[in-house]
PDB file of C-alpha atoms in Angstrom:
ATOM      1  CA  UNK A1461     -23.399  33.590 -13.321  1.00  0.00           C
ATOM      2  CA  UNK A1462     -21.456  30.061 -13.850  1.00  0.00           C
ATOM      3  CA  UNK A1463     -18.149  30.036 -12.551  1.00  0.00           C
ATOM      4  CA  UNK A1464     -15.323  29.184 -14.768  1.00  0.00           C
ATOM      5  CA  UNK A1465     -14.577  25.710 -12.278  1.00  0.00           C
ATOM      6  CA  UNK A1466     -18.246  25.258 -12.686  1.00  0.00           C
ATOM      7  CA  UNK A1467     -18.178  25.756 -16.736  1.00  0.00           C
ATOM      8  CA  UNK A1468     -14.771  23.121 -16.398  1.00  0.00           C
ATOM      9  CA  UNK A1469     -16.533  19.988 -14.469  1.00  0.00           C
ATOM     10  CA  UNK A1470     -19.198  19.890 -16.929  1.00  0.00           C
ATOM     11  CA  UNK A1471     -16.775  19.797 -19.553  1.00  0.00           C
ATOM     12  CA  UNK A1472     -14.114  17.847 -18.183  1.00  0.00           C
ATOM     13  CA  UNK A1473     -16.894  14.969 -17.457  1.00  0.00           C
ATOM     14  CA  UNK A1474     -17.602  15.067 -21.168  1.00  0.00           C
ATOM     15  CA  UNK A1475     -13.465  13.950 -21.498  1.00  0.00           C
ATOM     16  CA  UNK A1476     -12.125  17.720 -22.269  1.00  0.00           C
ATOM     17  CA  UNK A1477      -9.200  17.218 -21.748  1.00  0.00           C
ATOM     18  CA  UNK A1478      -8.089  21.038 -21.056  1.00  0.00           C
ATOM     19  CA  UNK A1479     -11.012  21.655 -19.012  1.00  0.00           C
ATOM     20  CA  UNK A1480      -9.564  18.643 -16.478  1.00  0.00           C
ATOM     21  CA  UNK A1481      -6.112  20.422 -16.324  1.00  0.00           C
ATOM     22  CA  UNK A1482      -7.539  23.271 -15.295  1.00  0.00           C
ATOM     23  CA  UNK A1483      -9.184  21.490 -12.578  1.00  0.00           C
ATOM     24  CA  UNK A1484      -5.851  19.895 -11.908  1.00  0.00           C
ATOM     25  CA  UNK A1485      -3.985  23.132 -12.023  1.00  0.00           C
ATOM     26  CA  UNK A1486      -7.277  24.512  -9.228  1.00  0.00           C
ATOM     27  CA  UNK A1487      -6.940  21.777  -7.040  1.00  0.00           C
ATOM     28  CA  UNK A1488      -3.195  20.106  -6.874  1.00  0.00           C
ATOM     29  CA  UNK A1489      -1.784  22.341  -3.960  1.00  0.00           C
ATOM     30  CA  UNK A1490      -4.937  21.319  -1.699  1.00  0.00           C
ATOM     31  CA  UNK A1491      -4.781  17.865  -2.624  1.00  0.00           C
ATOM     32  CA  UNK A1492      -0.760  17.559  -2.346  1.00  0.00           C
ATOM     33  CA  UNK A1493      -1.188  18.999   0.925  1.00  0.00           C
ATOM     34  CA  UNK A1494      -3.560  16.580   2.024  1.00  0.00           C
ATOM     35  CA  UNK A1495      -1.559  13.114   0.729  1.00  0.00           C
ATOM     36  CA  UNK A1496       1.473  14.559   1.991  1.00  0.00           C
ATOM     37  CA  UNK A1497      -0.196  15.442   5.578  1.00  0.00           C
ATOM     38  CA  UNK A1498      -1.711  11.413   4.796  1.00  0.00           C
ATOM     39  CA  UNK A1499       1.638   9.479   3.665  1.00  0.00           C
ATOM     40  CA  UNK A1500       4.067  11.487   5.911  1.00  0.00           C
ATOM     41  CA  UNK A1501       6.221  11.610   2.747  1.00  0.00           C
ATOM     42  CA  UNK A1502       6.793  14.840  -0.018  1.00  0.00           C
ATOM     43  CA  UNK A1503       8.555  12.088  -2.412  1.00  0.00           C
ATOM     44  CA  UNK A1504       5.681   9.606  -1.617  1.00  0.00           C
ATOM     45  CA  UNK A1505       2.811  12.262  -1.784  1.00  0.00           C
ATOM     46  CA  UNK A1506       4.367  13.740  -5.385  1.00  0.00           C
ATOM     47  CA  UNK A1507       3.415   9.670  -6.985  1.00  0.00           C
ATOM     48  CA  UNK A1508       0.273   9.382  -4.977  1.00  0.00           C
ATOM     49  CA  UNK A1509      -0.942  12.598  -6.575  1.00  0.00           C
ATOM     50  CA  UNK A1510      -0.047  11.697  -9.935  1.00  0.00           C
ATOM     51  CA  UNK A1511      -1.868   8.764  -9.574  1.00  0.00           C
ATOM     52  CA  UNK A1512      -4.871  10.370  -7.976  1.00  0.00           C
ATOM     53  CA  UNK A1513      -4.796  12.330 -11.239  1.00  0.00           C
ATOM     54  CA  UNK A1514      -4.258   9.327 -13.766  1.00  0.00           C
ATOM     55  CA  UNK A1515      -7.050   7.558 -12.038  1.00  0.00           C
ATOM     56  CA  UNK A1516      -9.697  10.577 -12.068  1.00  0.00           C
ATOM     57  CA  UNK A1517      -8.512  11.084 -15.781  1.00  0.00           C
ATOM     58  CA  UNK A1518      -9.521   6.967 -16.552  1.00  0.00           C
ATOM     59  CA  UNK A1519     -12.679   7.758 -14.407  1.00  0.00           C
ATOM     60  CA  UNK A1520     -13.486  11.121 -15.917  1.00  0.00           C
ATOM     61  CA  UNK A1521     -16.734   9.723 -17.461  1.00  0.00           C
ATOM     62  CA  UNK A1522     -18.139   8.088 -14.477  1.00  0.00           C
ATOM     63  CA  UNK A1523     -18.018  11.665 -12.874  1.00  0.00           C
ATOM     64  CA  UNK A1524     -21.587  13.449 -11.756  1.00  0.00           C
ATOM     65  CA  UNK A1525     -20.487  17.066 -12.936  1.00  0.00           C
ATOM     66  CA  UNK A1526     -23.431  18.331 -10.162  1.00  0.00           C
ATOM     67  CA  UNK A1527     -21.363  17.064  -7.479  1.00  0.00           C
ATOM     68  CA  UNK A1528     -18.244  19.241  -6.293  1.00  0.00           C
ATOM     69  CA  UNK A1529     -14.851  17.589  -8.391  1.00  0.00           C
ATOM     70  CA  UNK A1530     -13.279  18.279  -5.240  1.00  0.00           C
ATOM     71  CA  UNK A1531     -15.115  15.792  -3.359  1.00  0.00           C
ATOM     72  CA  UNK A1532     -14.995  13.441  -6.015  1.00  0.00           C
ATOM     73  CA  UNK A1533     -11.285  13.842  -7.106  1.00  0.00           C
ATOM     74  CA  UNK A1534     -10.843  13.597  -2.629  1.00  0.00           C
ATOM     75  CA  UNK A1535     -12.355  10.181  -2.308  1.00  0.00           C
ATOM     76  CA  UNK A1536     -10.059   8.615  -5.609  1.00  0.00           C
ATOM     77  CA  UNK A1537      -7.132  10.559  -3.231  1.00  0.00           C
ATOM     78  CA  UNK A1538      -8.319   8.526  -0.073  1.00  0.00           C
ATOM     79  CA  UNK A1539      -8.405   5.380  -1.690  1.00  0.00           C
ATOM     80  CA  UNK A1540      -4.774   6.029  -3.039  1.00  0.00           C
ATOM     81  CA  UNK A1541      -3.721   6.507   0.157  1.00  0.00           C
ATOM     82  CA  UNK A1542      -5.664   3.710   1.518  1.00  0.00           C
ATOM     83  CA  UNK A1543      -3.732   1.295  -1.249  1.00  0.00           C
ATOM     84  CA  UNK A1544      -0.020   2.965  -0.114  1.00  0.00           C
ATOM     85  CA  UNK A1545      -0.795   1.852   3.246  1.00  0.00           C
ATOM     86  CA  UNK A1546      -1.671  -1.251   2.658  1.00  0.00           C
ATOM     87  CA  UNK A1547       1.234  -2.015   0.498  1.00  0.00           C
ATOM     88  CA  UNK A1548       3.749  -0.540   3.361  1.00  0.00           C
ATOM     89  CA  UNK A1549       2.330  -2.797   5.294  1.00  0.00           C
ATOM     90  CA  UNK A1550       2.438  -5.709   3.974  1.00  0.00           C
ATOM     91  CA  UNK A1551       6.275  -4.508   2.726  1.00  0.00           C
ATOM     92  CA  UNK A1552       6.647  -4.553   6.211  1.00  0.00           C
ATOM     93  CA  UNK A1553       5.262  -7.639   7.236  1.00  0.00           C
ATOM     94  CA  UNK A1554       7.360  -9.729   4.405  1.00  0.00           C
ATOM     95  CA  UNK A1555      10.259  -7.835   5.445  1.00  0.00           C
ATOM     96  CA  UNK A1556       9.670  -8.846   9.414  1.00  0.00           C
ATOM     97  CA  UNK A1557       9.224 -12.213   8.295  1.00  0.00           C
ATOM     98  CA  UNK A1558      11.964 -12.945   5.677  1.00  0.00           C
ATOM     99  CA  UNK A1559      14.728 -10.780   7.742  1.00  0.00           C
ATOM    100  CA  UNK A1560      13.683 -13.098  10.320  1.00  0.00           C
ATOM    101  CA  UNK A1561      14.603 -16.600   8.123  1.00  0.00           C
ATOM    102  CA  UNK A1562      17.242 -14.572   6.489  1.00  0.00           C
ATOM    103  CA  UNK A1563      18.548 -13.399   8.751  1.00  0.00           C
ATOM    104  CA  UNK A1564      19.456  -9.350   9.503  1.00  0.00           C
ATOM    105  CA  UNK A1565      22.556  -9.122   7.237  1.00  0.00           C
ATOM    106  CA  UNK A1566      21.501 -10.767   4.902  1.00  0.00           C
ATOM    107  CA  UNK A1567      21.339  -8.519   1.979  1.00  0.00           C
ATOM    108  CA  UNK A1568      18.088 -10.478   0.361  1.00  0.00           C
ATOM    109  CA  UNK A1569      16.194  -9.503   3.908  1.00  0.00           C
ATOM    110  CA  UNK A1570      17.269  -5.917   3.363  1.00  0.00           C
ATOM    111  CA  UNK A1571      16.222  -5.817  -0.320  1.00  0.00           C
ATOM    112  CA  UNK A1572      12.845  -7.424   0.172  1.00  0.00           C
ATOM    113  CA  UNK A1573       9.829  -5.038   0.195  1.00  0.00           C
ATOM    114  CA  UNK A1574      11.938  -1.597  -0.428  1.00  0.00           C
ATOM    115  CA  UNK A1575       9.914   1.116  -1.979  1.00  0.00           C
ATOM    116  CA  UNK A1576      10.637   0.236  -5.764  1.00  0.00           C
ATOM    117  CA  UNK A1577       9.366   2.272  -8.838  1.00  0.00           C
ATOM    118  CA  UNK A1578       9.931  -0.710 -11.242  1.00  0.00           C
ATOM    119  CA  UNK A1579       6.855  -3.104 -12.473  1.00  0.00           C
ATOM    120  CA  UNK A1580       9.462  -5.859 -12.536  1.00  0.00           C
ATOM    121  CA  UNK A1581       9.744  -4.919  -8.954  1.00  0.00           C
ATOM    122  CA  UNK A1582       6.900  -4.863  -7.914  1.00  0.00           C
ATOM    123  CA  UNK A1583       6.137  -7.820  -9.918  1.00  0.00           C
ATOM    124  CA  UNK A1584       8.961  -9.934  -8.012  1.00  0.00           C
ATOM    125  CA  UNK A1585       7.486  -8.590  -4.324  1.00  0.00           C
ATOM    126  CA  UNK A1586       3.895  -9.594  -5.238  1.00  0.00           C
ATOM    127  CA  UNK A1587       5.644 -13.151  -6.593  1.00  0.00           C
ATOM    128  CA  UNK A1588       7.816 -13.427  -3.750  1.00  0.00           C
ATOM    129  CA  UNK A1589       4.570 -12.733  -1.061  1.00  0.00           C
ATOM    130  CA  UNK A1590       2.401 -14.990  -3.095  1.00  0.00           C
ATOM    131  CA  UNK A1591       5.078 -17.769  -2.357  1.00  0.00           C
ATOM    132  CA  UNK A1592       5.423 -16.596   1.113  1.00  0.00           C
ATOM    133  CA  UNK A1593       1.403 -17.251   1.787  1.00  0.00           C
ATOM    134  CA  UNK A1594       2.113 -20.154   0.366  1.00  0.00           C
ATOM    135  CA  UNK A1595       4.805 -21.340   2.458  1.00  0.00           C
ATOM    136  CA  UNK A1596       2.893 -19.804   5.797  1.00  0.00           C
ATOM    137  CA  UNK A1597      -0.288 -21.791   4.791  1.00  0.00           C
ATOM    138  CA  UNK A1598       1.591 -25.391   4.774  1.00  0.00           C
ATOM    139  CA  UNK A1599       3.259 -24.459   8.384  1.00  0.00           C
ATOM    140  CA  UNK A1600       1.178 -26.434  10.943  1.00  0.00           C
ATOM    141  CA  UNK A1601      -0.553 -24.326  13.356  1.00  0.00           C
ATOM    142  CA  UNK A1602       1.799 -25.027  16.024  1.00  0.00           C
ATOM    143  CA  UNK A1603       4.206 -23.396  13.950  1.00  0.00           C
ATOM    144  CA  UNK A1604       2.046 -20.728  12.372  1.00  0.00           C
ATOM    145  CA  UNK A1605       0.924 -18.991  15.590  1.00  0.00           C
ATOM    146  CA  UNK A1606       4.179 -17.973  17.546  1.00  0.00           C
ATOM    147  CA  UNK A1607       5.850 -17.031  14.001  1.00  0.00           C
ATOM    148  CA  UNK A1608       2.515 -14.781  12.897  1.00  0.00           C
ATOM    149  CA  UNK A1609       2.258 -13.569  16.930  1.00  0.00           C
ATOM    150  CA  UNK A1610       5.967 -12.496  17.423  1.00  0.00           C
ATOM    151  CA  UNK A1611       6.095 -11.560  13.412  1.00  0.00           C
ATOM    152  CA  UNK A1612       3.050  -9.726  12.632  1.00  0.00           C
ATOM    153  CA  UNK A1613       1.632  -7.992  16.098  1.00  0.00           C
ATOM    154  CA  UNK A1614       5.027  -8.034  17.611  1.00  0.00           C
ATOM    155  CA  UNK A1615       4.089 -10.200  20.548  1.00  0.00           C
ATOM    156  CA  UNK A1616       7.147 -10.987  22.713  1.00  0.00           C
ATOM    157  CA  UNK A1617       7.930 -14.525  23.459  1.00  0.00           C
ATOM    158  CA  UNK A1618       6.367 -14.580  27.262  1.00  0.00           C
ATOM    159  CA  UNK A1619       3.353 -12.939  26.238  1.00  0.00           C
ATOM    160  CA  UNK A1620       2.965 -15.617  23.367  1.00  0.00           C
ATOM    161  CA  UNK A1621       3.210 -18.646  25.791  1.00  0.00           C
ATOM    162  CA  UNK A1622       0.753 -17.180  27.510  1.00  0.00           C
ATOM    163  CA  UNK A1623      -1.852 -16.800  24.895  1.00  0.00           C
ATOM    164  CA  UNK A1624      -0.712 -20.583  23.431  1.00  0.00           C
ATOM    165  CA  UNK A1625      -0.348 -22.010  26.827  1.00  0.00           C
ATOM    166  CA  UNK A1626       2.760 -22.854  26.635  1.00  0.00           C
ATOM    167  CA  UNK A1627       6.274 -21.975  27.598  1.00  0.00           C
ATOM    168  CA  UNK A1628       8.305 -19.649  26.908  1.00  0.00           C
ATOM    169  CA  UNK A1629      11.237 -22.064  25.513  1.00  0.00           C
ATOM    170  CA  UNK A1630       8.525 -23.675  23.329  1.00  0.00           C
ATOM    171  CA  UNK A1631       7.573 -20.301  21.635  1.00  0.00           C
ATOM    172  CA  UNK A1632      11.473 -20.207  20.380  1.00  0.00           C
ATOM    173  CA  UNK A1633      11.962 -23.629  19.509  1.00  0.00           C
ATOM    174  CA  UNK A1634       8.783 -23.229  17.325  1.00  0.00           C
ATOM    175  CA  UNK A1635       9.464 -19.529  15.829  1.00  0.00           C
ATOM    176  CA  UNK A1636      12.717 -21.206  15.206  1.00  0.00           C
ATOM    177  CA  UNK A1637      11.279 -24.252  13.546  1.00  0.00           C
ATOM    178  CA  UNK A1638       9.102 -21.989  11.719  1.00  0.00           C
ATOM    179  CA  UNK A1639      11.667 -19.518  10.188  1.00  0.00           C
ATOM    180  CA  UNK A1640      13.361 -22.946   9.318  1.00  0.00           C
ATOM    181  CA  UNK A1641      10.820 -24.800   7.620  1.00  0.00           C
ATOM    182  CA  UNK A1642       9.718 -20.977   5.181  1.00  0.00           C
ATOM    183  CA  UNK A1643      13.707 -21.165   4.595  1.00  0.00           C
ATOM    184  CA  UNK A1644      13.517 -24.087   2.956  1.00  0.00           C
ATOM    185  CA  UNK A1645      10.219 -23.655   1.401  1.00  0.00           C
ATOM    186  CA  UNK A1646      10.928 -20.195  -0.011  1.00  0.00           C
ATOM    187  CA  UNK A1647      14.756 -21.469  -0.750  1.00  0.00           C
ATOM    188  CA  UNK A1648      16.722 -18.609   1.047  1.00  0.00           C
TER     189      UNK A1648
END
């Protein structure tokens, strides 16, 4: 006897589109539950899942209907996921770094990176990152390695002269230098 789910993969492969929302309807509490357990978010998880589904739905022909949709439909979840974290990070890291030129009340440092839902948005943060690679690639490496160090891995100042070889008052005067010179290159 074929299953009804069974009957619905073969189907939905084929780009049926009822036959995929009633895999959507069988599987979206499991797979919410799993991106929100992943994201630590129930706003966050809600998008990713959406996603997940718009992606499977652009995918839907690629899909091997002998293999389990859950598994399949899983992995595109995963690599949702995957992308979200990568984004908060790097959100992160441009916010560490520009609230450090800016400046913490500055209201540009506290605006930079927030989780926006706009394309312009997120048009402007990739722009604004893209400039700040930029800017980071000129810095000489004297510069470059206390800002990344304290910036990036949260190193603190002693345990930066020590991997430089330097002191202590040299890894300020250079993260200062640093946060200077992307001020002026990223005009802020």
């Amino acid at each position: 006897m074929i299953h009804r789910h069974d009957n619905d993969r073969w189907k939905a492969a084929q780009g049926d589109r009822r036959a995929f929302s009633a895999l959507m309807a069988a599987t979206s509490s499991d797979l919410y539950r799993f991106i929100r357990r992943y994201v630590g978010d129930a706003h966050e998880a809600h998008d990713l899942l959406q996603e997940t589904y718009a992606s499977a739905w652009l995918a839907i022909r690629r899909y091997d209907p002998q293999r389990p949709f859950e598994i399949w439909l899983r992995s595109i979840a995963v690599n949702k996921c995957r992308d979200w974290g990568r984004k908060r990070t790097v959100r992160r890291i441009v916010r560490r770094i520009v609230r450090g030129v800016m400046g913490l009340d500055a209201p540009e440092a506290l605006a930079v990176g927030e989780d926006t839902a706009g394309a312009e948005d997120r048009l402007d943060d990739r722009r604004r990152l893209i400039e700040l690679d930029r800017a980071l690639a000129d810095l000489p490496a004297t510069l470059k390695e206390p800002l990344l160090l304290a910036a990036i891995e949260g190193r603190s100042h002693a345990e930066i002269a020590g991997i430089l070889g330097v002191t202590t008052k040299a890894v300020e005067t250079r993260i200062a230098r640093a946060r200077h010179k992307l001020s002026l290159a990223l005009n802020v």
